[in-house]
GROMACS .gro file of C-alpha atoms in nm:
model
  476
    1MET     CA    1  10.751  10.651  13.977
    2PHE     CA    2  10.682  10.955  14.190
    3LYS     CA    3  10.534  10.892  14.535
    4GLN     CA    4  10.325  11.146  14.721
    5LYS     CA    5  10.429  11.208  15.081
    6LYS     CA    6  10.165  11.170  15.350
    7THR     CA    7  10.127  11.437  15.620
    8LYS     CA    8  10.071  11.344  15.985
    9THR     CA    9   9.796  11.600  16.041
   10ALA     CA   10   9.555  11.746  15.790
   11LYS     CA   11   9.565  12.125  15.755
   12ARG     CA   12   9.244  12.324  15.793
   13PHE     CA   13   9.164  12.614  15.559
   14GLY     CA   14   8.912  12.888  15.614
   15TRP     CA   15   8.649  12.997  15.363
   16LEU     CA   16   8.844  13.315  15.295
   17THR     CA   17   9.148  13.113  15.194
   18ILE     CA   18   8.939  12.892  14.965
   19ILE     CA   19   8.768  13.191  14.805
   20CYS     CA   20   9.101  13.370  14.753
   21SER     CA   21   9.257  13.057  14.606
   22SER     CA   22   8.963  13.007  14.374
   23LEU     CA   23   8.981  13.369  14.264
   24THR     CA   24   9.351  13.333  14.191
   25CYS     CA   25   9.286  13.024  13.979
   26LEU     CA   26   9.011  13.206  13.793
   27ILE     CA   27   9.237  13.502  13.718
   28VAL     CA   28   9.529  13.280  13.608
   29GLY     CA   29   9.303  13.049  13.408
   30GLY     CA   30   9.136  13.345  13.245
   31GLY     CA   31   9.480  13.476  13.151
   32ILE     CA   32   9.569  13.148  12.981
   33VAL     CA   33   9.243  13.146  12.786
   34PHE     CA   34   9.300  13.509  12.689
   35LEU     CA   35   9.654  13.438  12.566
   36PHE     CA   36   9.533  13.136  12.366
   37MET     CA   37   9.248  13.330  12.209
   38ASN     CA   38   9.478  13.622  12.135
   39HIS     CA   39   9.722  13.386  11.956
   40GLN     CA   40   9.435  13.238  11.755
   41LEU     CA   41   9.315  13.584  11.658
   42GLN     CA   42   9.664  13.686  11.551
   43GLU     CA   43   9.695  13.371  11.338
   44ALA     CA   44   9.354  13.432  11.179
   45GLU     CA   45   9.443  13.795  11.108
   46ALA     CA   46   9.776  13.696  10.948
   47THR     CA   47   9.597  13.435  10.734
   48ASN     CA   48   9.334  13.686  10.624
   49GLN     CA   49   9.604  13.937  10.529
   50SER     CA   50   9.784  13.674  10.319
   51LEU     CA   51   9.465  13.560  10.147
   52GLY     CA   52   9.368  13.923  10.091
   53LYS     CA   53   9.694  13.986   9.909
   54ILE     CA   54   9.644  13.675   9.695
   55SER     CA   55   9.290  13.785   9.616
   56THR     CA   56   9.411  14.133   9.518
   57VAL     CA   57   9.674  13.993   9.281
   58TYR     CA   58   9.419  13.751   9.134
   59SER     CA   59   9.167  14.030   9.070
   60ALA     CA   60   9.431  14.263   8.927
   61LEU     CA   61   9.555  14.003   8.681
   62TYR     CA   62   9.210  13.877   8.583
   63ASN     CA   63   9.064  14.223   8.528
   64ASN     CA   64   9.360  14.432   8.413
   65TYR     CA   65   9.614  14.209   8.238
   66TYR     CA   66   9.662  14.329   7.880
   67LYS     CA   67   9.491  14.018   7.743
   68SER     CA   68   9.225  13.789   7.886
   69VAL     CA   69   9.339  13.510   8.111
   70SER     CA   70   9.133  13.217   8.242
   71ARG     CA   71   9.035  13.189   8.606
   72THR     CA   72   9.149  12.826   8.609
   73LYS     CA   73   9.496  12.919   8.490
   74LEU     CA   74   9.534  13.183   8.762
   75VAL     CA   75   9.403  12.955   9.037
   76ASN     CA   76   9.621  12.662   8.930
   77GLY     CA   77   9.920  12.893   8.904
   78ALA     CA   78   9.864  13.014   9.262
   79LEU     CA   79   9.821  12.660   9.393
   80ASN     CA   80  10.127  12.528   9.210
   81GLY     CA   81  10.328  12.829   9.322
   82MET     CA   82  10.250  12.765   9.689
   83VAL     CA   83  10.347  12.399   9.662
   84ASP     CA   84  10.660  12.473   9.457
   85SER     CA   85  10.777  12.720   9.722
   86LEU     CA   86  10.829  12.423   9.956
   87GLY     CA   87  11.114  12.295   9.741
   88ASP     CA   88  10.985  11.941   9.800
   89PRO     CA   89  10.989  11.714   9.492
   90PHE     CA   90  10.727  11.486   9.649
   91SER     CA   91  10.464  11.755   9.718
   92GLU     CA   92  10.250  11.884   9.431
   93TYR     CA   93   9.905  12.004   9.330
   94MET     CA   94   9.761  11.759   9.077
   95SER     CA   95   9.506  11.827   8.807
   96LYS     CA   96   9.218  11.587   8.737
   97SER     CA   97   9.417  11.392   8.476
   98GLU     CA   98   9.724  11.386   8.699
   99THR     CA   99   9.514  11.256   8.989
  100GLU     CA  100   9.374  10.980   8.766
  101SER     CA  101   9.727  10.892   8.659
  102LEU     CA  102   9.841  10.851   9.020
  103SER     CA  103   9.535  10.640   9.105
  104ASN     CA  104   9.599  10.412   8.807
  105THR     CA  105   9.959  10.366   8.911
  106ILE     CA  106   9.856  10.256   9.259
  107SER     CA  107   9.549  10.047   9.184
  108SER     CA  108   9.541   9.922   8.825
  109SER     CA  109   9.723   9.875   8.498
  110PHE     CA  110   9.813  10.157   8.265
  111THR     CA  111   9.995  10.206   7.938
  112GLY     CA  112  10.331  10.379   7.936
  113ILE     CA  113  10.701  10.301   7.951
  114GLY     CA  114  10.723  10.177   8.311
  115ALA     CA  115  10.953  10.426   8.483
  116GLU     CA  116  10.891  10.581   8.824
  117VAL     CA  117  10.991  10.949   8.817
  118GLN     CA  118  11.021  11.245   9.053
  119LYS     CA  119  11.088  11.620   9.040
  120SER     CA  120  11.454  11.712   9.089
  121GLY     CA  121  11.491  12.088   9.087
  122SER     CA  122  11.346  12.198   8.754
  123HIS     CA  123  11.402  11.855   8.601
  124ILE     CA  124  11.221  11.521   8.589
  125GLN     CA  125  11.441  11.241   8.720
  126ILE     CA  126  11.393  10.865   8.697
  127ILE     CA  127  11.382  10.689   9.035
  128SER     CA  128  11.391  10.348   8.873
  129PRO     CA  129  11.254  10.156   8.575
  130ILE     CA  130  11.008   9.877   8.653
  131LYS     CA  131  11.133   9.530   8.572
  132GLY     CA  132  11.031   9.394   8.232
  133THR     CA  133  10.893   9.723   8.099
  134PRO     CA  134  11.002   9.925   7.791
  135ALA     CA  135  11.200  10.160   8.017
  136GLU     CA  136  11.400   9.874   8.166
  137LYS     CA  137  11.456   9.709   7.827
  138ALA     CA  138  11.575  10.039   7.679
  139GLY     CA  139  11.843  10.065   7.948
  140LEU     CA  140  11.701  10.363   8.139
  141LYS     CA  141  11.845  10.384   8.489
  142ALA     CA  142  11.792  10.547   8.827
  143LYS     CA  143  11.896  10.917   8.834
  144ASP     CA  144  11.862  10.960   8.456
  145ILE     CA  145  11.722  11.306   8.376
  146ILE     CA  146  11.446  11.332   8.113
  147GLU     CA  147  11.531  11.651   7.924
  148LYS     CA  148  11.284  11.629   7.637
  149ILE     CA  149  10.973  11.434   7.538
  150ASP     CA  150  10.924  11.401   7.162
  151GLY     CA  151  11.179  11.678   7.108
  152LYS     CA  152  11.012  11.927   7.343
  153SER     CA  153  11.193  12.047   7.655
  154ILE     CA  154  11.011  11.962   7.979
  155THR     CA  155  11.225  12.179   8.208
  156GLY     CA  156  10.998  12.315   8.481
  157TYR     CA  157  10.718  12.065   8.417
  158SER     CA  158  10.543  11.899   8.709
  159VAL     CA  159  10.589  11.523   8.750
  160ASN     CA  160  10.235  11.445   8.648
  161LYS     CA  161  10.241  11.677   8.347
  162ALA     CA  162  10.552  11.495   8.224
  163VAL     CA  163  10.396  11.157   8.299
  164SER     CA  164  10.081  11.250   8.104
  165LEU     CA  165  10.302  11.313   7.798
  166ILE     CA  166  10.498  10.990   7.839
  167ARG     CA  167  10.187  10.777   7.875
  168GLY     CA  168   9.964  10.708   7.577
  169LYS     CA  169   9.797  10.446   7.367
  170LYS     CA  170   9.952  10.099   7.371
  171GLY     CA  171  10.180  10.039   7.073
  172THR     CA  172  10.250  10.406   7.005
  173SER     CA  173  10.601  10.545   7.048
  174VAL     CA  174  10.752  10.822   7.257
  175THR     CA  175  11.103  10.963   7.214
  176LEU     CA  176  11.290  11.072   7.526
  177THR     CA  177  11.607  11.276   7.543
  178ILE     CA  178  11.797  11.149   7.845
  179LYS     CA  179  12.085  11.310   8.032
  180ARG     CA  180  12.309  11.076   8.227
  181GLY     CA  181  12.604  11.244   8.394
  182ASP     CA  182  12.751  11.487   8.141
  183GLN     CA  183  12.614  11.309   7.835
  184SER     CA  184  12.280  11.318   7.659
  185PHE     CA  185  12.120  11.064   7.426
  186THR     CA  186  11.779  10.984   7.280
  187LYS     CA  187  11.570  10.670   7.309
  188THR     CA  188  11.247  10.587   7.128
  189LEU     CA  189  11.028  10.354   7.335
  190LYS     CA  190  10.709  10.176   7.236
  191ARG     CA  191  10.437  10.216   7.498
  192ALA     CA  192  10.307   9.895   7.653
  193THR     CA  193  10.067   9.780   7.922
  194ILE     CA  194  10.252   9.802   8.251
  195PRO     CA  195  10.178   9.479   8.439
  196VAL     CA  196   9.943   9.484   8.733
  197LYS     CA  197  10.123   9.193   8.898
  198THR     CA  198  10.395   9.332   9.121
  199VAL     CA  199  10.543   9.008   9.260
  200SER     CA  200  10.713   8.718   9.087
  201GLY     CA  201  10.914   8.425   9.220
  202LYS     CA  202  11.097   8.102   9.150
  203ILE     CA  203  11.303   7.828   9.308
  204VAL     CA  204  11.670   7.914   9.255
  205LYS     CA  205  11.834   7.688   8.997
  206ASN     CA  206  12.051   7.417   9.156
  207HIS     CA  207  11.934   7.531   9.502
  208PRO     CA  208  11.599   7.356   9.562
  209THR     CA  209  11.549   7.497   9.913
  210VAL     CA  210  11.608   7.862   9.820
  211GLY     CA  211  11.318   8.076   9.700
  212TYR     CA  212  11.364   8.398   9.506
  213VAL     CA  213  11.094   8.667   9.517
  214GLN     CA  214  11.108   8.990   9.321
  215VAL     CA  215  10.884   9.287   9.410
  216SER     CA  216  10.859   9.558   9.142
  217THR     CA  217  10.647   9.815   9.330
  218PHE     CA  218  10.410   9.849   9.630
  219SER     CA  219  10.053   9.872   9.501
  220GLU     CA  220   9.717   9.787   9.659
  221ASN     CA  221   9.749   9.409   9.612
  222THR     CA  222  10.125   9.368   9.655
  223ALA     CA  223  10.115   9.226  10.009
  224LYS     CA  224   9.850   8.973   9.904
  225GLU     CA  225  10.056   8.869   9.599
  226PHE     CA  226  10.372   8.854   9.811
  227LYS     CA  227  10.221   8.620  10.070
  228ALA     CA  228  10.074   8.395   9.799
  229GLU     CA  229  10.414   8.371   9.625
  230LEU     CA  230  10.594   8.285   9.950
  231LYS     CA  231  10.343   8.009  10.029
  232SER     CA  232  10.371   7.871   9.677
  233LEU     CA  233  10.751   7.855   9.702
  234GLN     CA  234  10.731   7.689  10.043
  235LYS     CA  235  10.513   7.416   9.894
  236LYS     CA  236  10.784   7.366   9.632
  237GLY     CA  237  11.045   7.318   9.904
  238ALA     CA  238  11.178   7.667   9.978
  239LYS     CA  239  11.310   7.712  10.332
  240SER     CA  240  11.520   8.028  10.288
  241PHE     CA  241  11.453   8.333  10.072
  242ILE     CA  242  11.609   8.603   9.857
  243ILE     CA  243  11.382   8.908   9.843
  244ASP     CA  244  11.473   9.134   9.552
  245MET     CA  245  11.388   9.500   9.612
  246ARG     CA  246  11.620   9.638   9.343
  247ASP     CA  247  11.475   9.907   9.118
  248ASN     CA  248  11.160   9.911   9.329
  249PRO     CA  249  11.046  10.276   9.353
  250GLY     CA  250  10.816  10.210   9.650
  251GLY     CA  251  10.448  10.292   9.688
  252LEU     CA  252  10.200  10.224   9.968
  253MET     CA  253  10.335  10.219  10.323
  254ASP     CA  254  10.072   9.979  10.457
  255GLN     CA  255  10.183   9.714  10.208
  256ALA     CA  256  10.544   9.743  10.330
  257LEU     CA  257  10.425   9.696  10.689
  258LYS     CA  258  10.220   9.387  10.603
  259MET     CA  259  10.510   9.233  10.412
  260SER     CA  260  10.792   9.310  10.655
  261SER     CA  261  10.592   9.183  10.955
  262ILE     CA  262  10.606   8.833  10.802
  263PHE     CA  263  10.981   8.819  10.872
  264VAL     CA  264  10.996   9.006  11.204
  265LYS     CA  265  10.910   8.876  11.551
  266ASN     CA  266  10.591   9.015  11.702
  267GLY     CA  267  10.645   9.331  11.903
  268LYS     CA  268  10.961   9.437  11.724
  269VAL     CA  269  10.963   9.774  11.548
  270LEU     CA  270  10.896   9.787  11.176
  271LEU     CA  271  10.881  10.163  11.125
  272ARG     CA  272  10.873  10.497  11.303
  273VAL     CA  273  10.679  10.793  11.161
  274GLN     CA  274  10.780  11.131  11.301
  275GLN     CA  275  10.544  11.427  11.285
  276ARG     CA  276  10.651  11.792  11.259
  277THR     CA  277  10.611  11.821  11.638
  278GLY     CA  278  10.874  11.550  11.689
  279ALA     CA  279  10.617  11.299  11.817
  280GLN     CA  280  10.664  10.948  11.681
  281GLN     CA  281  10.414  10.682  11.588
  282VAL     CA  282  10.575  10.340  11.618
  283TYR     CA  283  10.458  10.046  11.408
  284ARG     CA  284  10.537   9.698  11.539
  285ALA     CA  285  10.522   9.353  11.386
  286GLY     CA  286  10.218   9.148  11.475
  287LYS     CA  287   9.907   8.964  11.364
  288LYS     CA  288   9.747   9.296  11.273
  289TYR     CA  289   9.975   9.308  10.970
  290ASP     CA  290  10.071   8.948  10.889
  291SER     CA  291   9.757   8.762  11.010
  292GLY     CA  292   9.981   8.517  11.195
  293TYR     CA  293  10.181   8.406  10.888
  294LYS     CA  294  10.556   8.407  10.957
  295ILE     CA  295  10.875   8.315  10.772
  296THR     CA  296  11.145   8.196  11.012
  297GLY     CA  297  11.398   8.067  10.759
  298LYS     CA  298  11.709   8.265  10.671
  299THR     CA  299  11.638   8.560  10.442
  300VAL     CA  300  11.847   8.818  10.256
  301VAL     CA  301  11.734   9.133  10.074
  302LEU     CA  302  11.876   9.274   9.750
  303ILE     CA  303  11.887   9.655   9.717
  304ASN     CA  304  12.036   9.913   9.481
  305SER     CA  305  12.012  10.283   9.396
  306GLY     CA  306  11.664  10.228   9.254
  307SER     CA  307  11.526  10.089   9.583
  308ALA     CA  308  11.324  10.372   9.734
  309SER     CA  309  11.050  10.463   9.979
  310ALA     CA  310  10.843  10.155  10.077
  311ALA     CA  311  11.119   9.929   9.941
  312GLU     CA  312  11.355  10.093  10.191
  313ILE     CA  313  11.099  10.061  10.471
  314PHE     CA  314  11.078   9.686  10.406
  315SER     CA  315  11.455   9.645  10.374
  316ALA     CA  316  11.535   9.845  10.688
  317ALA     CA  317  11.279   9.650  10.892
  318LEU     CA  318  11.426   9.314  10.795
  319HIS     CA  319  11.783   9.434  10.844
  320GLN     CA  320  11.745   9.610  11.178
  321SER     CA  321  11.465   9.410  11.343
  322ALA     CA  322  11.522   9.063  11.198
  323GLY     CA  323  11.900   9.076  11.151
  324ASP     CA  324  11.879   8.993  10.779
  325GLN     CA  325  12.159   9.097  10.546
  326LEU     CA  326  12.123   9.362  10.277
  327ILE     CA  327  12.315   9.277   9.959
  328GLY     CA  328  12.388   9.504   9.663
  329THR     CA  329  12.454   9.877   9.651
  330LYS     CA  330  12.334  10.180   9.848
  331SER     CA  331  11.960  10.246   9.821
  332TYR     CA  332  11.797  10.566   9.695
  333GLY     CA  333  11.727  10.743  10.025
  334LYS     CA  334  11.365  10.865  10.042
  335GLY     CA  335  11.268  10.919  10.404
  336THR     CA  336  10.940  11.108  10.383
  337VAL     CA  337  10.571  11.013  10.389
  338GLN     CA  338  10.311  11.164  10.157
  339ASN     CA  339   9.934  11.182  10.175
  340THR     CA  340   9.671  11.323   9.940
  341LEU     CA  341   9.398  11.579  10.002
  342PRO     CA  342   9.117  11.529   9.746
  343PHE     CA  343   8.894  11.810   9.620
  344SER     CA  344   8.540  11.795   9.482
  345ASP     CA  345   8.662  11.876   9.128
  346GLN     CA  346   8.868  11.553   9.132
  347THR     CA  347   9.200  11.732   9.174
  348GLU     CA  348   9.429  11.651   9.466
  349LEU     CA  349   9.703  11.800   9.678
  350LYS     CA  350   9.984  11.551   9.740
  351MET     CA  351  10.201  11.668  10.027
  352THR     CA  352  10.471  11.543  10.257
  353ILE     CA  353  10.323  11.504  10.604
  354ALA     CA  354  10.600  11.336  10.804
  355LYS     CA  355  10.942  11.175  10.814
  356TRP     CA  356  10.978  10.801  10.842
  357LEU     CA  357  11.260  10.650  11.045
  358THR     CA  358  11.407  10.301  11.050
  359PRO     CA  359  11.349  10.077  11.354
  360ASN     CA  360  11.675  10.212  11.503
  361GLY     CA  361  11.556  10.569  11.456
  362ASP     CA  362  11.772  10.654  11.153
  363TRP     CA  363  11.647  10.905  10.896
  364ILE     CA  364  11.789  10.782  10.565
  365ASN     CA  365  11.667  11.073  10.352
  366HIS     CA  366  11.929  11.147  10.080
  367LYS     CA  367  12.159  10.894  10.251
  368GLY     CA  368  12.000  10.559  10.173
  369LEU     CA  369  12.060  10.218  10.328
  370GLN     CA  370  12.410  10.075  10.308
  371PRO     CA  371  12.439   9.705  10.212
  372THR     CA  372  12.610   9.467  10.451
  373ILE     CA  373  12.754   9.289  10.148
  374LYS     CA  374  12.848   9.508   9.849
  375ALA     CA  375  12.793   9.343   9.512
  376ASP     CA  376  12.698   9.484   9.176
  377TYR     CA  377  12.660   9.422   8.805
  378PRO     CA  378  12.968   9.446   8.576
  379SER     CA  379  13.091   9.803   8.516
  380TYR     CA  380  12.963   9.811   8.157
  381ALA     CA  381  12.609   9.777   8.291
  382TYR     CA  382  12.625  10.143   8.393
  383GLN     CA  383  12.753  10.278   8.066
  384THR     CA  384  12.549  10.554   7.904
  385ALA     CA  385  12.315  10.433   7.631
  386ILE     CA  386  12.427  10.484   7.271
  387ASP     CA  387  12.260  10.760   7.068
  388THR     CA  388  12.057  10.590   6.796
  389GLN     CA  389  11.989  10.905   6.594
  390LYS     CA  390  12.304  10.842   6.388
  391THR     CA  391  12.453  10.551   6.193
  392TYR     CA  392  12.820  10.484   6.273
  393GLN     CA  393  13.061  10.345   6.018
  394GLN     CA  394  13.423  10.271   5.936
  395GLY     CA  395  13.671  10.556   5.974
  396GLN     CA  396  13.456  10.763   6.209
  397VAL     CA  397  13.569  10.864   6.558
  398SER     CA  398  13.330  10.941   6.844
  399ASN     CA  399  13.250  10.866   7.204
  400GLN     CA  400  12.938  10.680   7.091
  401ILE     CA  401  13.155  10.437   6.893
  402LYS     CA  402  13.371  10.387   7.202
  403LYS     CA  403  13.063  10.283   7.400
  404MET     CA  404  12.963  10.043   7.124
  405GLN     CA  405  13.311   9.887   7.133
  406VAL     CA  406  13.284   9.835   7.509
  407LEU     CA  407  12.958   9.645   7.463
  408LEU     CA  408  13.084   9.438   7.169
  409ASN     CA  409  13.390   9.337   7.370
  410ALA     CA  410  13.169   9.252   7.669
  411MET     CA  411  12.971   9.020   7.439
  412GLN     CA  412  13.299   8.855   7.324
  413TYR     CA  413  13.295   9.019   6.980
  414SER     CA  414  13.650   9.142   6.940
  415ALA     CA  415  13.603   9.506   6.841
  416GLY     CA  416  13.959   9.602   6.927
  417GLN     CA  417  14.063   9.871   7.172
  418ALA     CA  418  13.770  10.078   7.297
  419ASN     CA  419  13.913  10.410   7.178
  420GLY     CA  420  13.624  10.544   6.970
  421TYR     CA  421  13.785  10.477   6.630
  422PHE     CA  422  13.568  10.264   6.396
  423SER     CA  423  13.853  10.038   6.279
  424ASP     CA  424  13.863   9.736   6.048
  425GLN     CA  425  13.844   9.517   6.357
  426THR     CA  426  13.533   9.701   6.475
  427VAL     CA  427  13.373   9.654   6.133
  428ALA     CA  428  13.439   9.280   6.152
  429ALA     CA  429  13.290   9.265   6.504
  430VAL     CA  430  12.977   9.450   6.395
  431LYS     CA  431  12.933   9.220   6.093
  432LYS     CA  432  12.969   8.909   6.309
  433PHE     CA  433  12.715   9.043   6.559
  434GLN     CA  434  12.470   9.128   6.279
  435GLN     CA  435  12.508   8.784   6.129
  436ASP     CA  436  12.454   8.606   6.462
  437ASN     CA  437  12.138   8.807   6.526
  438LYS     CA  438  11.988   8.781   6.176
  439LEU     CA  439  12.031   9.151   6.095
  440THR     CA  440  12.138   9.306   5.766
  441VAL     CA  441  12.513   9.246   5.751
  442SER     CA  442  12.653   9.586   5.656
  443GLY     CA  443  12.928   9.648   5.909
  444LYS     CA  444  12.756   9.977   5.990
  445ALA     CA  445  12.606  10.039   6.333
  446ASP     CA  446  12.255  10.164   6.259
  447ALA     CA  447  11.971  10.206   6.513
  448GLN     CA  448  11.849   9.847   6.467
  449THR     CA  449  12.198   9.707   6.532
  450ILE     CA  450  12.258   9.926   6.838
  451ASN     CA  451  11.918   9.846   6.991
  452LYS     CA  452  11.976   9.472   6.944
  453LEU     CA  453  12.327   9.502   7.092
  454GLU     CA  454  12.196   9.681   7.402
  455GLU     CA  455  11.917   9.424   7.433
  456LYS     CA  456  12.164   9.135   7.422
  457VAL     CA  457  12.395   9.308   7.670
  458ALA     CA  458  12.101   9.354   7.909
  459GLU     CA  459  12.029   8.980   7.887
  460GLN     CA  460  12.393   8.903   7.961
  461ILE     CA  461  12.397   9.142   8.256
  462SER     CA  462  12.100   8.963   8.409
  463GLN     CA  463  12.296   8.639   8.383
  464ARG     CA  464  12.600   8.798   8.548
  465ASP     CA  465  12.418   8.927   8.851
  466ASN     CA  466  12.690   8.942   9.117
  467ALA     CA  467  12.450   9.055   9.390
  468TYR     CA  468  12.217   8.763   9.317
  469GLN     CA  469  12.509   8.522   9.334
  470ALA     CA  470  12.628   8.679   9.659
  471ALA     CA  471  12.278   8.627   9.803
  472ILE     CA  472  12.286   8.258   9.710
  473ASN     CA  473  12.628   8.222   9.872
  474ALA     CA  474  12.504   8.396  10.187
  475LEU     CA  475  12.221   8.142  10.220
  476LYS     CA  476  12.435   7.833  10.169
   0.00000   0.00000   0.00000
């Protein structure tokens, strides 16, 4: 605190001094106003020059291009070009249909494959598949690149343009060409209704005081569903909790604040949002978010490379402000906040407006959250999906056959050495698998056999969830 010194005798000033001082203030103040106004005028002039250039190009193209071009196409091209120049995959100008698609994702059900995607350079990249959806069942994973939709390249497409092609009528199919690492493969998925419910839970088997809650995304009602599920599990005897944020692509920030506040003592930091000026807005746990409902029992959070955005906000808050452990693998690393600017024609501008920081002030963008306990699925869980466009048979050699052998061996069907050669032993393994699963026993690996094999492997992986087991052990 600064203290003002007191003088023993008050000084007396004449009118001339006061007038001179006032005049000086007026001159200095006037200078400040002049400089401010001059800066504003310069900014306005620069803006007018830029808009004038855009207008000139627009008029030249509309009136003089060798063939007619629509006004809408030119305007949308200019708007998309400005946003694309930012190099930000999370900022984009959205058409009316794209705006509706985003609104449906946040507030209601929709039909599609259930994969959250983003722009990555000129490509569309999967952030994570939503649990229980066609995308998850087909084995699509975080960081997969969608190269083609129904055989057509989507390089350079906006996120929402790609999404509009992937979505469609329930029961219809869409074929995606996926690139994972250096390999590409195709998957045909049947569109389904993506569930509105974003939270599910259970009492952990053989551990009657441990509750497990899985959150698939952060939509408008997620916090309400989350609280209801926690209370239900408490009534069933749960005293400690496993919160599963794996493959959760995020969503609404306010939902993450309401949910994380339940586990954090009032007054402790949940989140910091940093504006372009460097100023921070700090969000703290309290009744404003949790309405006085608190969980004090031991809690752990599961994360992986598909945990992004609001899922990372929640996880970081519990880890840094409540001391809860993070179990799994490194999270995605999305540290920015977006907002939308709606227009009267029902289009919207979605743009990044700020950074978000963890309670400790860390910016995890592109870095992610590191788990305190590393645990993961078996290695074969991350193998590239098998191309189902071909049928594989005895005597053939290919990398796709090698991947099939890995999965057959993982399922305890002895396919021999995973070397890519379709041997007699591999034929016997395929026949046994087909027989056990009521498929045509041919010894050939057709699309139906491969899809069933990958489905069964996915079921086995869920039963060999090392991170889940590590969470149970941590709560014992």
